[in-house]
PDB file of C-alpha atoms in Angstrom:
ATOM      1  CA  MET A  16      10.779  11.714  10.220  1.00 72.00           C
ATOM      2  CA  MET A  17       9.092  14.442   8.185  1.00 75.00           C
ATOM      3  CA  GLU A  18      10.205  12.700   4.986  1.00 79.00           C
ATOM      4  CA  ARG A  19       8.341   9.547   6.023  1.00 73.00           C
ATOM      5  CA  ILE A  20       5.221  11.549   6.796  1.00 73.00           C
ATOM      6  CA  ALA A  21       5.464  13.301   3.430  1.00 73.00           C
ATOM      7  CA  LYS A  22       5.725   9.933   1.682  1.00 70.00           C
ATOM      8  CA  LEU A  23       2.418   8.889   3.234  1.00 67.00           C
ATOM      9  CA  PHE A  24       0.746  11.503   1.084  1.00 72.00           C
ATOM     10  CA  GLU A  25       1.967  10.059  -2.199  1.00 77.00           C
ATOM     11  CA  VAL A  26      -0.831   8.830  -4.451  1.00 78.00           C
ATOM     12  CA  LYS A  27      -0.099   5.122  -4.103  1.00 75.00           C
ATOM     13  CA  SER A  28      -0.006   5.443  -0.323  1.00 77.00           C
ATOM     14  CA  ILE A  29      -3.340   7.240  -0.275  1.00 83.00           C
ATOM     15  CA  VAL A  30      -4.875   4.616  -2.563  1.00 82.00           C
ATOM     16  CA  THR A  31      -3.506   1.786  -0.427  1.00 79.00           C
ATOM     17  CA  ILE A  32      -4.830   3.305   2.785  1.00 84.00           C
ATOM     18  CA  ALA A  33      -8.219   4.103   1.207  1.00 88.00           C
ATOM     19  CA  LEU A  34      -8.629   0.607  -0.231  1.00 83.00           C
ATOM     20  CA  THR A  35      -7.669  -0.938   3.089  1.00 83.00           C
ATOM     21  CA  GLY A  36     -10.291   1.170   4.844  1.00 89.00           C
ATOM     22  CA  VAL A  37     -13.030   0.480   2.301  1.00 90.00           C
ATOM     23  CA  PHE A  38     -12.489  -3.256   2.160  1.00 85.00           C
ATOM     24  CA  SER A  39     -12.162  -3.467   5.939  1.00 86.00           C
ATOM     25  CA  TYR A  40     -15.504  -1.707   6.269  1.00 91.00           C
ATOM     26  CA  LEU A  41     -17.140  -3.977   3.666  1.00 89.00           C
ATOM     27  CA  SER A  42     -15.795  -7.049   5.436  1.00 86.00           C
ATOM     28  CA  VAL A  43     -16.908  -5.929   8.900  1.00 91.00           C
ATOM     29  CA  THR A  44     -20.410  -5.077   7.665  1.00 93.00           C
ATOM     30  CA  GLY A  45     -20.708  -8.448   5.936  1.00 91.00           C
ATOM     31  CA  ARG A  46     -20.986  -7.138   2.387  1.00 93.00           C
ATOM     32  CA  ILE A  47     -17.972  -9.179   1.332  1.00 89.00           C
ATOM     33  CA  SER A  48     -16.579 -12.349   2.823  1.00 89.00           C
ATOM     34  CA  GLY A  49     -13.364 -12.578   4.744  1.00 83.00           C
ATOM     35  CA  GLN A  50     -11.844 -14.557   1.878  1.00 88.00           C
ATOM     36  CA  GLU A  51     -12.690 -11.825  -0.637  1.00 88.00           C
ATOM     37  CA  PHE A  52     -11.201  -9.232   1.693  1.00 84.00           C
ATOM     38  CA  LEU A  53      -8.030 -11.261   2.106  1.00 86.00           C
ATOM     39  CA  THR A  54      -7.650 -11.688  -1.660  1.00 90.00           C
ATOM     40  CA  VAL A  55      -8.055  -7.983  -2.434  1.00 85.00           C
ATOM     41  CA  PHE A  56      -5.961  -6.861   0.517  1.00 82.00           C
ATOM     42  CA  THR A  57      -3.130  -9.234  -0.426  1.00 88.00           C
ATOM     43  CA  VAL A  58      -3.029  -7.893  -3.972  1.00 87.00           C
ATOM     44  CA  VAL A  59      -3.036  -4.266  -2.819  1.00 81.00           C
ATOM     45  CA  ILE A  60      -0.330  -4.784  -0.203  1.00 82.00           C
ATOM     46  CA  ALA A  61       1.814  -6.883  -2.562  1.00 86.00           C
ATOM     47  CA  PHE A  62       1.610  -4.146  -5.182  1.00 83.00           C
ATOM     48  CA  TYR A  63       2.440  -1.422  -2.681  1.00 78.00           C
ATOM     49  CA  PHE A  64       5.447  -3.166  -1.171  1.00 82.00           C
ATOM     50  CA  GLY A  65       6.559  -4.512  -4.550  1.00 84.00           C
ATOM     51  CA  THR A  66       6.777  -1.030  -6.005  1.00 80.00           C
ATOM     52  CA  GLN A  67       8.583   0.193  -2.886  1.00 78.00           C
ATOM     53  CA  ALA A  68      11.177  -2.582  -3.192  1.00 79.00           C
ATOM     54  CA  GLN A  69      11.629  -1.905  -6.894  1.00 81.00           C
ATOM     55  CA  LYS A  70      12.121   1.801  -6.251  1.00 81.00           C
ATOM     56  CA  GLN A  71      14.702   1.130  -3.531  1.00 82.00           C
ATOM     57  CA  ALA A  72      16.581  -1.310  -5.774  1.00 83.00           C
ATOM     58  CA  ALA A  73      16.695   1.259  -8.572  1.00 83.00           C
ATOM     59  CA  GLU A  74      17.974   3.945  -6.199  1.00 83.00           C
ATOM     60  CA  LYS A  75      20.641   1.593  -4.863  1.00 84.00           C
ATOM     61  CA  ALA A  76      21.758   0.666  -8.391  1.00 84.00           C
ATOM     62  CA  GLU A  77      21.961   4.373  -9.261  1.00 83.00           C
ATOM     63  CA  ARG A  78      24.194   5.087  -6.253  1.00 85.00           C
ATOM     64  CA  ASN A  79      26.483   2.155  -7.019  1.00 84.00           C
ATOM     65  CA  GLY A  80      26.890   3.145 -10.649  1.00 68.00           C
TER      66      GLY A  80
END
């Protein structure tokens, strides 16, 4: 459990959370459209989860030799 909490404080996690907050705020206040929010949010989330999957695959390959 503590390991998961510690991982939230990694740089990419902080950037992902910050960008989500900023773009959510901009969308709610009407400064950007919902479509613009969706585009940016999709890219950010895809990058975040893509790097997580790549890291897990590398760790698995390391364990299996």
